[in-house]
């Protein structure tokens, strides 16, 4: 079953109305009790503001919309990002930048987390797969949006650490698997969406098989510090595979005239 | 040779060897972007030594020998310590766009590396100011030592990893100290220095300071996975090749693989060069069935188009995947050209059983040389030439002679009439590499007289990569139909060919708009120049005079790029130019401080006019030397072959012959002509530089010479020019030493600062305007220097 549209109640509104609708539902969702600790309430709110600002520059990327799905923003309001970074970086947890989390791994810039999550087009009740648990932050965001998250991490100490953090946050709908992402989790398939947060030089056929028709896979190209572009793999209702390559921002590659 | 001059030569050899080694070390530990910056700025240590000596020279003069020994000792100790401390600094090159703190670490890194250079330079500066010998001889010892150090470093790096070679290079400082102390009859102190040297040897044996790659590099990340280990290693001055086996979670790296493919890739080892990779080395048992998936890659298209290519030329070995493809498709003759034999020796040695001895099959011939040299030779025509055009490790400002218009013309020249040149490369958005490759091919075809070059091109893409096919003859309808069918079957998109409609360009892997089609249409249409000028990336083709294929940066696009970067699209920004400009700015500012501070010390001792003229002269000859040297080096790379050895040969030749010129200037017969000497040298430099400009074409012609006679020929070509370039420094410094000795260390420092600023500036001039322009600028600097020296009393 296609999930397109189920998470976009405002999809039919004109641009201005759509944005207003987005704001209204975002504030309604924000009114729900946040699990995040209050000391970080202001930085978290600033983060949401900055994400919205970046999203306005990314309109074409977001299928012509100028805002991130309010459900995604609400999830990002609820998950305490500072719990997913090393203690020394807690103060920078909400900065508009990717952060190193040890083992040469990174937690993506908040806007990129929001954008990639938005691109996955999640809906309540879904099951999604994440390849590359890393800090566990992306899994925690997904856990707010869908029923079940399976996440596979190749580096054992990272998986242990992420599992501990998720448990600490009382997030119970994420299962962290250790091992090879290539084969996915056949026992939990099909997935409504697959989020690949690690570098991928092939798109594994087993993952395409485990993606439900109508589902999407999102893959970043380039590292968190130097993101090149995003790849969205769509499995059409008939089972055919299409990919879309897009920059995370609108970028028109022309200057007015002249040379260097 | 006098012991004190021998010591000058030894320290100088150590300093230059340290510079070469540091470049390798930083390239392995970090990314290439900052290697040039850190080293060129660290060389400001030369300027700093001049400043300090200017202030301290009166106090040091009576104790010149022990002072020299202390500086030499400290050079050795600082060389080791700086590397060890640098490894402990949490600098992350990838994070500089995001965190101001990283700039502090970077600054600390280059201050740290400036320390050993400052001590080494202080040795030569002390000798110039205090040793009772003609300036020309001292400078000759310095340059000859540096030339020897350059060759020594490259030789050492052929045998040892940079971290293993470091203690040997640091020991040069201790040996120099021992020589000076023994010469000054301080035997015990000399013995002490040698004991310290032995301690360095012990440090080396125990693996200190070690080699710790940035944890953000791909290799350390792969090694975190359980069951992975480095199973083979080869080191050379070109790169550190490491092969990783992963027992539990297999490598599965295949570029340009169709999503229609269902087969799992065959077992692979991961090949990492300077920690970057993995490039797959695929298990091959002689059975091609497990490799069937290779047919579903973009790289297989030329083999599947129409007639099977019988004679194949692979320009680059990679991990052997292209070779497997050629073998799988039954090519009868496969020539593999690879300038670095590191990977080949692994495939034939430690990995022979795994890789199935692919290089030793009867149809395969390996040629260890550069693509350009091989292509320029006469020989049989090929049905297919493959050149991987993915970015190399050198960064935006690295020379890429295999990807110039002249190179493409040479490759096309080696094709049979129906042959194809295939250029696989990574997909980047907005398109950069693809469009520059198309433009390079168009210009090469035009040079070869193609009437409708657009009809010679076809561009196809997978989800992650692109391939450009260039034919000597126009594609005919049957061939294009075959490409259309293959693309349809493998879900590849047609990027561009002359017979396709625009609507066919964006079907399976959507880019939102057919940007490749539109780009190529513009480049093959009437407004090519306008499109190139308006495009936000520099897609002008590289040429042999301006061989910078990877330089895509446009200043005008910086505001656009910066906005995109802050929103999370940091991959859009090419670092080469901004980093180089930052380097130049820091070098100019630091240079000014280092030159002006000691000027205050000198204020009461020498006339303002003498000071200004001295500064101008030594600035101009420092810059002139760098500009001419870099311009000549760039041209000779093409002639000599692989860039690292070309660098070693040309730099060593420059230093040695300049040293001989310096010694010649100090000869007793020249004393009568001392006043005219600078003008004679400048005149000779201008004439010989012009001759080099004219000879450049001749030097790039192919010839049947082996590496050693070719190196000797290059050295002979450099000899007269370098000899003349060795004269201006000692000719005027000797005048200063006689008339205003207080200015000597300052002149040395000014010259050091000028070299740093000029090296940074040279990279910008060469990428923008080419080597010819750089050479002219160098000659102009020398002419102005000639004028400046007339005002030095």
mmCIF file of N, CA and C in Angstrom, chain B residues 89-182:
data_model
loop_
_atom_site.group_PDB
_atom_site.id
_atom_site.type_symbol
_atom_site.label_atom_id
_atom_site.label_comp_id
_atom_site.label_asym_id
_atom_site.label_seq_id
_atom_site.Cartn_x
_atom_site.Cartn_y
_atom_site.Cartn_z
ATOM 1 N N UNK B 89 46.784 16.180 18.682
ATOM 2 C CA UNK B 89 45.836 17.290 18.505
ATOM 3 C C UNK B 89 44.561 16.778 17.831
ATOM 4 N N UNK B 90 43.397 17.202 18.332
ATOM 5 C CA UNK B 90 42.152 16.666 17.778
ATOM 6 C C UNK B 90 41.711 17.407 16.511
ATOM 7 N N UNK B 91 42.642 17.683 15.601
ATOM 8 C CA UNK B 91 42.263 18.414 14.386
ATOM 9 C C UNK B 91 41.477 17.496 13.453
ATOM 10 N N UNK B 92 40.322 17.982 12.991
ATOM 11 C CA UNK B 92 39.525 17.235 12.023
ATOM 12 C C UNK B 92 39.286 18.128 10.817
ATOM 13 N N UNK B 93 40.008 17.831 9.741
ATOM 14 C CA UNK B 93 39.955 18.690 8.548
ATOM 15 C C UNK B 93 38.527 18.824 8.025
ATOM 16 N N UNK B 94 37.718 17.780 8.190
ATOM 17 C CA UNK B 94 36.357 17.814 7.635
ATOM 18 C C UNK B 94 35.467 18.803 8.373
ATOM 19 N N UNK B 95 35.898 19.180 9.584
ATOM 20 C CA UNK B 95 35.010 19.956 10.448
ATOM 21 C C UNK B 95 35.286 21.461 10.373
ATOM 22 N N UNK B 96 36.272 21.872 9.567
ATOM 23 C CA UNK B 96 36.657 23.293 9.624
ATOM 24 C C UNK B 96 35.537 24.228 9.182
ATOM 25 N N UNK B 97 34.638 23.727 8.329
ATOM 26 C CA UNK B 97 33.534 24.593 7.908
ATOM 27 C C UNK B 97 32.536 24.804 9.036
ATOM 28 N N UNK B 98 32.554 23.916 9.995
ATOM 29 C CA UNK B 98 31.504 23.895 11.003
ATOM 30 C C UNK B 98 31.956 24.431 12.344
ATOM 31 N N UNK B 99 33.260 24.315 12.631
ATOM 32 C CA UNK B 99 33.693 24.617 13.986
ATOM 33 C C UNK B 99 34.913 25.528 13.975
ATOM 34 N N UNK B 100 34.772 26.742 14.546
ATOM 35 C CA UNK B 100 35.908 27.665 14.585
ATOM 36 C C UNK B 100 37.090 27.068 15.358
ATOM 37 N N UNK B 101 36.762 26.169 16.301
ATOM 38 C CA UNK B 101 37.827 25.571 17.097
ATOM 39 C C UNK B 101 38.832 24.840 16.198
ATOM 40 N N UNK B 102 38.334 24.277 15.113
ATOM 41 C CA UNK B 102 39.237 23.541 14.224
ATOM 42 C C UNK B 102 40.297 24.455 13.626
ATOM 43 N N UNK B 103 39.959 25.738 13.421
ATOM 44 C CA UNK B 103 40.956 26.671 12.871
ATOM 45 C C UNK B 103 42.084 26.896 13.877
ATOM 46 N N UNK B 104 41.708 26.861 15.168
ATOM 47 C CA UNK B 104 42.743 26.993 16.195
ATOM 48 C C UNK B 104 43.692 25.801 16.157
ATOM 49 N N UNK B 105 43.095 24.600 16.038
ATOM 50 C CA UNK B 105 43.944 23.409 15.981
ATOM 51 C C UNK B 105 44.842 23.458 14.745
ATOM 52 N N UNK B 106 44.265 23.955 13.647
ATOM 53 C CA UNK B 106 45.033 24.030 12.407
ATOM 54 C C UNK B 106 46.206 25.005 12.572
ATOM 55 N N UNK B 107 45.912 26.156 13.210
ATOM 56 C CA UNK B 107 46.970 27.150 13.422
ATOM 57 C C UNK B 107 48.067 26.555 14.302
ATOM 58 N N UNK B 108 47.628 25.817 15.324
ATOM 59 C CA UNK B 108 48.585 25.205 16.230
ATOM 60 C C UNK B 108 49.446 24.186 15.477
ATOM 61 N N UNK B 109 48.801 23.481 14.570
ATOM 62 C CA UNK B 109 49.492 22.466 13.786
ATOM 63 C C UNK B 109 50.619 23.112 12.985
ATOM 64 N N UNK B 110 50.315 24.254 12.361
ATOM 65 C CA UNK B 110 51.373 24.793 11.525
ATOM 66 C C UNK B 110 52.432 25.539 12.331
ATOM 67 N N UNK B 111 52.026 26.099 13.472
ATOM 68 C CA UNK B 111 53.052 26.684 14.348
ATOM 69 C C UNK B 111 53.992 25.593 14.852
ATOM 70 N N UNK B 112 53.396 24.454 15.154
ATOM 71 C CA UNK B 112 54.160 23.314 15.656
ATOM 72 C C UNK B 112 55.200 22.872 14.622
ATOM 73 N N UNK B 113 54.769 22.778 13.369
ATOM 74 C CA UNK B 113 55.691 22.306 12.341
ATOM 75 C C UNK B 113 56.674 23.399 11.912
ATOM 76 N N UNK B 114 56.369 24.655 12.269
ATOM 77 C CA UNK B 114 57.314 25.727 11.934
ATOM 78 C C UNK B 114 58.565 25.624 12.812
ATOM 79 N N UNK B 115 58.412 24.997 13.993
ATOM 80 C CA UNK B 115 59.533 24.972 14.944
ATOM 81 C C UNK B 115 60.756 24.241 14.373
ATOM 82 N N UNK B 116 60.613 22.992 13.901
ATOM 83 C CA UNK B 116 61.816 22.342 13.342
ATOM 84 C C UNK B 116 62.410 23.126 12.168
ATOM 85 N N UNK B 117 61.554 23.695 11.324
ATOM 86 C CA UNK B 117 62.095 24.457 10.186
ATOM 87 C C UNK B 117 62.835 25.700 10.664
ATOM 88 N N UNK B 118 62.324 26.327 11.729
ATOM 89 C CA UNK B 118 62.988 27.530 12.248
ATOM 90 C C UNK B 118 64.388 27.175 12.757
ATOM 91 N N UNK B 119 64.514 26.046 13.447
ATOM 92 C CA UNK B 119 65.844 25.671 13.953
ATOM 93 C C UNK B 119 66.785 25.306 12.807
ATOM 94 N N UNK B 120 66.263 24.594 11.814
ATOM 95 C CA UNK B 120 67.119 24.238 10.674
ATOM 96 C C UNK B 120 67.580 25.493 9.952
ATOM 97 N N UNK B 121 66.639 26.431 9.757
ATOM 98 C CA UNK B 121 66.990 27.667 9.052
ATOM 99 C C UNK B 121 67.961 28.500 9.873
ATOM 100 N N UNK B 122 67.822 28.429 11.206
ATOM 101 C CA UNK B 122 68.726 29.190 12.066
ATOM 102 C C UNK B 122 70.171 28.720 11.866
ATOM 103 N N UNK B 123 70.340 27.429 11.588
ATOM 104 C CA UNK B 123 71.690 26.912 11.349
ATOM 105 C C UNK B 123 72.310 27.611 10.148
ATOM 106 N N UNK B 124 71.583 27.633 9.016
ATOM 107 C CA UNK B 124 72.127 28.273 7.818
ATOM 108 C C UNK B 124 72.298 29.772 8.045
ATOM 109 N N UNK B 125 71.290 30.378 8.714
ATOM 110 C CA UNK B 125 71.366 31.817 8.986
ATOM 111 C C UNK B 125 72.592 32.150 9.827
ATOM 112 N N UNK B 126 72.843 31.334 10.860
ATOM 113 C CA UNK B 126 74.019 31.544 11.711
ATOM 114 C C UNK B 126 75.299 31.426 10.888
ATOM 115 N N UNK B 127 75.329 30.407 10.035
ATOM 116 C CA UNK B 127 76.521 30.194 9.216
ATOM 117 C C UNK B 127 76.746 31.389 8.296
ATOM 118 N N UNK B 128 75.670 31.872 7.672
ATOM 119 C CA UNK B 128 75.813 33.007 6.752
ATOM 120 C C UNK B 128 76.339 34.232 7.494
ATOM 121 N N UNK B 129 75.839 34.426 8.725
ATOM 122 C CA UNK B 129 76.216 35.640 9.469
ATOM 123 C C UNK B 129 77.579 35.497 10.143
ATOM 124 N N UNK B 130 77.935 34.295 10.593
ATOM 125 C CA UNK B 130 79.082 34.161 11.491
ATOM 126 C C UNK B 130 80.260 33.366 10.938
ATOM 127 N N UNK B 131 80.013 32.448 10.016
ATOM 128 C CA UNK B 131 81.125 31.608 9.579
ATOM 129 C C UNK B 131 82.026 32.398 8.630
ATOM 130 N N UNK B 132 83.302 32.235 8.884
ATOM 131 C CA UNK B 132 84.266 33.001 8.110
ATOM 132 C C UNK B 132 84.554 32.269 6.788
ATOM 133 N N UNK B 133 83.590 32.315 5.902
ATOM 134 C CA UNK B 133 83.759 31.701 4.577
ATOM 135 C C UNK B 133 82.941 32.525 3.597
ATOM 136 N N UNK B 134 83.287 32.500 2.310
ATOM 137 C CA UNK B 134 82.494 33.278 1.358
ATOM 138 C C UNK B 134 81.027 32.842 1.383
ATOM 139 N N UNK B 135 80.156 33.840 1.332
ATOM 140 C CA UNK B 135 78.712 33.578 1.379
ATOM 141 C C UNK B 135 78.308 32.545 0.323
ATOM 142 N N UNK B 136 78.891 32.683 -0.868
ATOM 143 C CA UNK B 136 78.532 31.771 -1.961
ATOM 144 C C UNK B 136 78.799 30.316 -1.599
ATOM 145 N N UNK B 137 79.856 30.078 -0.855
ATOM 146 C CA UNK B 137 80.172 28.689 -0.492
ATOM 147 C C UNK B 137 79.200 28.159 0.558
ATOM 148 N N UNK B 138 78.848 29.038 1.494
ATOM 149 C CA UNK B 138 77.907 28.608 2.546
ATOM 150 C C UNK B 138 76.556 28.273 1.906
ATOM 151 N N UNK B 139 76.126 29.176 1.035
ATOM 152 C CA UNK B 139 74.834 28.972 0.374
ATOM 153 C C UNK B 139 74.891 27.730 -0.518
ATOM 154 N N UNK B 140 76.063 27.514 -1.121
ATOM 155 C CA UNK B 140 76.228 26.306 -1.934
ATOM 156 C C UNK B 140 76.046 25.054 -1.074
ATOM 157 N N UNK B 141 76.650 25.064 0.116
ATOM 158 C CA UNK B 141 76.504 23.908 1.007
ATOM 159 C C UNK B 141 75.031 23.696 1.356
ATOM 160 N N UNK B 142 74.330 24.810 1.620
ATOM 161 C CA UNK B 142 72.913 24.744 1.973
ATOM 162 C C UNK B 142 72.110 24.107 0.824
ATOM 163 N N UNK B 143 72.338 24.588 -0.389
ATOM 164 C CA UNK B 143 71.544 24.109 -1.527
ATOM 165 C C UNK B 143 71.915 22.684 -1.926
ATOM 166 N N UNK B 144 73.201 22.375 -1.904
ATOM 167 C CA UNK B 144 73.606 21.005 -2.248
ATOM 168 C C UNK B 144 73.023 20.028 -1.229
ATOM 169 N N UNK B 145 73.070 20.435 0.040
ATOM 170 C CA UNK B 145 72.489 19.584 1.086
ATOM 171 C C UNK B 145 71.006 19.378 0.845
ATOM 172 N N UNK B 146 70.295 20.471 0.540
ATOM 173 C CA UNK B 146 68.849 20.363 0.309
ATOM 174 C C UNK B 146 68.568 19.439 -0.880
ATOM 175 N N UNK B 147 69.359 19.572 -1.935
ATOM 176 C CA UNK B 147 69.175 18.710 -3.112
ATOM 177 C C UNK B 147 69.354 17.253 -2.744
ATOM 178 N N UNK B 148 70.397 16.984 -1.953
ATOM 179 C CA UNK B 148 70.648 15.603 -1.537
ATOM 180 C C UNK B 148 69.511 15.112 -0.640
ATOM 181 N N UNK B 149 69.037 16.014 0.238
ATOM 182 C CA UNK B 149 67.953 15.645 1.154
ATOM 183 C C UNK B 149 66.687 15.269 0.409
ATOM 184 N N UNK B 150 66.437 15.981 -0.668
ATOM 185 C CA UNK B 150 65.240 15.707 -1.475
ATOM 186 C C UNK B 150 65.306 14.291 -2.048
ATOM 187 N N UNK B 151 66.450 13.946 -2.642
ATOM 188 C CA UNK B 151 66.601 12.597 -3.217
ATOM 189 C C UNK B 151 66.580 11.543 -2.115
ATOM 190 N N UNK B 152 67.232 11.872 -0.998
ATOM 191 C CA UNK B 152 67.285 10.943 0.136
ATOM 192 C C UNK B 152 65.874 10.642 0.652
ATOM 193 N N UNK B 153 65.059 11.684 0.767
ATOM 194 C CA UNK B 153 63.708 11.497 1.312
ATOM 195 C C UNK B 153 62.895 10.597 0.394
ATOM 196 N N UNK B 154 62.958 10.861 -0.908
ATOM 197 C CA UNK B 154 62.162 10.047 -1.833
ATOM 198 C C UNK B 154 62.675 8.610 -1.831
ATOM 199 N N UNK B 155 64.006 8.456 -1.741
ATOM 200 C CA UNK B 155 64.584 7.110 -1.667
ATOM 201 C C UNK B 155 64.127 6.388 -0.405
ATOM 202 N N UNK B 156 64.169 7.111 0.730
ATOM 203 C CA UNK B 156 63.744 6.507 2.009
ATOM 204 C C UNK B 156 62.276 6.093 1.962
ATOM 205 N N UNK B 157 61.463 6.968 1.350
ATOM 206 C CA UNK B 157 60.022 6.689 1.316
ATOM 207 C C UNK B 157 59.689 5.538 0.373
ATOM 208 N N UNK B 158 60.636 5.187 -0.494
ATOM 209 C CA UNK B 158 60.443 3.994 -1.310
ATOM 210 C C UNK B 158 60.572 2.736 -0.454
ATOM 211 N N UNK B 159 61.326 2.872 0.650
ATOM 212 C CA UNK B 159 61.595 1.699 1.495
ATOM 213 C C UNK B 159 60.749 1.673 2.764
ATOM 214 N N UNK B 160 60.533 2.860 3.330
ATOM 215 C CA UNK B 160 59.911 2.930 4.666
ATOM 216 C C UNK B 160 58.654 3.781 4.625
ATOM 217 N N UNK B 161 57.750 3.481 5.575
ATOM 218 C CA UNK B 161 56.607 4.362 5.779
ATOM 219 C C UNK B 161 57.121 5.687 6.337
ATOM 220 N N UNK B 162 56.407 6.813 6.101
ATOM 221 C CA UNK B 162 56.930 8.099 6.583
ATOM 222 C C UNK B 162 57.241 8.105 8.074
ATOM 223 N N UNK B 163 56.386 7.471 8.881
ATOM 224 C CA UNK B 163 56.647 7.481 10.327
ATOM 225 C C UNK B 163 57.912 6.694 10.652
ATOM 226 N N UNK B 164 58.200 5.667 9.829
ATOM 227 C CA UNK B 164 59.413 4.881 10.079
ATOM 228 C C UNK B 164 60.660 5.637 9.624
ATOM 229 N N UNK B 165 60.502 6.471 8.590
ATOM 230 C CA UNK B 165 61.653 7.204 8.059
ATOM 231 C C UNK B 165 61.980 8.433 8.902
ATOM 232 N N UNK B 166 61.002 8.888 9.699
ATOM 233 C CA UNK B 166 61.166 10.141 10.441
ATOM 234 C C UNK B 166 62.405 10.175 11.339
ATOM 235 N N UNK B 167 62.638 9.160 12.175
ATOM 236 C CA UNK B 167 63.809 9.259 13.057
ATOM 237 C C UNK B 167 65.124 9.396 12.284
ATOM 238 N N UNK B 168 65.229 8.729 11.139
ATOM 239 C CA UNK B 168 66.456 8.830 10.351
ATOM 240 C C UNK B 168 66.674 10.267 9.895
ATOM 241 N N UNK B 169 65.575 10.918 9.531
ATOM 242 C CA UNK B 169 65.676 12.300 9.054
ATOM 243 C C UNK B 169 65.979 13.243 10.213
ATOM 244 N N UNK B 170 65.338 12.979 11.368
ATOM 245 C CA UNK B 170 65.596 13.815 12.544
ATOM 246 C C UNK B 170 67.060 13.675 12.982
ATOM 247 N N UNK B 171 67.609 12.479 12.761
ATOM 248 C CA UNK B 171 68.997 12.241 13.182
ATOM 249 C C UNK B 171 69.973 13.137 12.426
ATOM 250 N N UNK B 172 69.578 13.664 11.262
ATOM 251 C CA UNK B 172 70.459 14.564 10.506
ATOM 252 C C UNK B 172 70.890 15.746 11.376
ATOM 253 N N UNK B 173 69.943 16.236 12.203
ATOM 254 C CA UNK B 173 70.258 17.366 13.072
ATOM 255 C C UNK B 173 71.373 17.013 14.051
ATOM 256 N N UNK B 174 71.306 15.812 14.584
ATOM 257 C CA UNK B 174 72.301 15.403 15.582
ATOM 258 C C UNK B 174 73.659 15.170 14.920
ATOM 259 N N UNK B 175 73.620 14.602 13.726
ATOM 260 C CA UNK B 175 74.879 14.376 13.016
ATOM 261 C C UNK B 175 75.540 15.726 12.722
ATOM 262 N N UNK B 176 74.736 16.688 12.276
ATOM 263 C CA UNK B 176 75.288 18.016 11.976
ATOM 264 C C UNK B 176 75.893 18.636 13.233
ATOM 265 N N UNK B 177 75.173 18.487 14.361
ATOM 266 C CA UNK B 177 75.682 19.046 15.621
ATOM 267 C C UNK B 177 77.027 18.400 15.967
ATOM 268 N N UNK B 178 77.088 17.077 15.824
ATOM 269 C CA UNK B 178 78.324 16.359 16.148
ATOM 270 C C UNK B 178 79.460 16.838 15.246
ATOM 271 N N UNK B 179 79.179 17.043 13.965
ATOM 272 C CA UNK B 179 80.226 17.480 13.032
ATOM 273 C C UNK B 179 80.783 18.843 13.453
ATOM 274 N N UNK B 180 79.872 19.753 13.758
ATOM 275 C CA UNK B 180 80.313 21.111 14.126
ATOM 276 C C UNK B 180 81.099 21.097 15.433
ATOM 277 N N UNK B 181 80.582 20.333 16.391
ATOM 278 C CA UNK B 181 81.235 20.294 17.696
ATOM 279 C C UNK B 181 82.608 19.634 17.587
ATOM 280 N N UNK B 182 82.677 18.552 16.800
ATOM 281 C CA UNK B 182 83.975 17.891 16.623
ATOM 282 C C UNK B 182 84.944 18.844 15.924
#
